[in-house]
Amino acid sequence: VDLNRKWSKPDISTSPTIYYLKRLLLKIHGVASNQKILAFIDMHGHSRKRSLFMYGCQEGKKSTEAYVELLPNLMNRRCEYFSLESCNYKVTKAKSSCGRVSVSRKLKIPFSYTIEASLCGSDTYHFHTSHFERMGRDTAKAIWDLVNPNQDIVKEVLQSLGVAEMENGIIEDDMEACGQQNGNPSSRREADVCPDVQKHSRSNQVQKVGKKKTIRKACPQSKSNSSTFVKRRHSKK
């Protein structure tokens, strides 16, 4: 099972890690949440291409496509192993169910990427543990450049990409634009983002049948996929 092709409709039985990770992202970013996730970065190893590079999700209006290239360009400034030429931001049909695309489309997270590190190395030397550790540190530094209250570096990169400077900074404006273009993520139901939720999660549902009331609650220790127990109460006569 290729777990990176199960993000659009994760199954609790065959891909439980993706199923629960997607629900966690939704809990933090989506329904009734005041906290929003700015970036989703899925880290992979690549068996053919060399160096370090990123895949993005360049969809929607042409006026916002350049912002997809912002974080990779920040990475290029920070990491000597990064190859900006190897980056690709187009989304093909074959990639529609992978992590970065599903998260970008369903949860509306503004900066959603796959970062690929070659299992071989760069054009000049083979990668070993210290190189990958350095890549991790440089990724964190690039993210800091993105959210730094001092947006000078961001403005410089945007200008190099031919994007006009924004008055309130990239973070606030991009989050607001994301909500306006794709709908407010906080208004999306959990089942809209993870279709199997309705099938496998029945917590806190109340059903009335005649004079009987059935209350379903989550059972944390149940081994069943449905993970529910039923308590029946008779109404007072």
PDB file of C-alpha atoms in Angstrom, residues 42-54 81 114-121 127 131-132 135-136:
ATOM      1  CA  ASP A  42       5.624  15.975   3.729  1.00  0.00           C
ATOM      2  CA  MET A  43       9.248  14.767   3.793  1.00  0.00           C
ATOM      3  CA  HIS A  44      10.249  11.999   1.379  1.00  0.00           C
ATOM      4  CA  GLY A  45      13.320  10.280   0.013  1.00  0.00           C
ATOM      5  CA  HIS A  46      13.744  10.206  -3.775  1.00  0.00           C
ATOM      6  CA  SER A  47      15.354   7.241  -5.504  1.00  0.00           C
ATOM      7  CA  ARG A  48      16.190   8.848  -8.876  1.00  0.00           C
ATOM      8  CA  LYS A  49      16.582  12.635  -8.808  1.00  0.00           C
ATOM      9  CA  ARG A  50      19.502  14.268  -7.037  1.00  0.00           C
ATOM     10  CA  SER A  51      19.852  16.973  -4.384  1.00  0.00           C
ATOM     11  CA  LEU A  52      17.012  18.427  -2.304  1.00  0.00           C
ATOM     12  CA  PHE A  53      13.887  19.894  -3.928  1.00  0.00           C
ATOM     13  CA  MET A  54      10.178  20.511  -3.395  1.00  0.00           C
ATOM     14  CA  TYR A  81      22.032  21.274  -1.194  1.00  0.00           C
ATOM     15  CA  THR A 114       6.407  17.533  -0.520  1.00  0.00           C
ATOM     16  CA  ILE A 115      10.111  17.975   0.152  1.00  0.00           C
ATOM     17  CA  GLU A 116      12.256  15.338  -1.544  1.00  0.00           C
ATOM     18  CA  ALA A 117      15.768  14.458  -0.440  1.00  0.00           C
ATOM     19  CA  SER A 118      17.796  12.298  -2.791  1.00  0.00           C
ATOM     20  CA  LEU A 119      18.743   8.860  -1.508  1.00  0.00           C
ATOM     21  CA  CYS A 120      21.920   9.255  -3.524  1.00  0.00           C
ATOM     22  CA  GLY A 121      23.242  12.782  -3.159  1.00  0.00           C
ATOM     23  CA  PHE A 127      24.541  12.339   1.118  1.00  0.00           C
ATOM     24  CA  HIS A 131      23.566  16.224   5.299  1.00  0.00           C
ATOM     25  CA  PHE A 132      20.001  15.177   6.095  1.00  0.00           C
ATOM     26  CA  MET A 135      18.490  19.849   5.558  1.00  0.00           C
ATOM     27  CA  GLY A 136      16.101  19.608   8.504  1.00  0.00           C
TER      28      GLY A 136
END
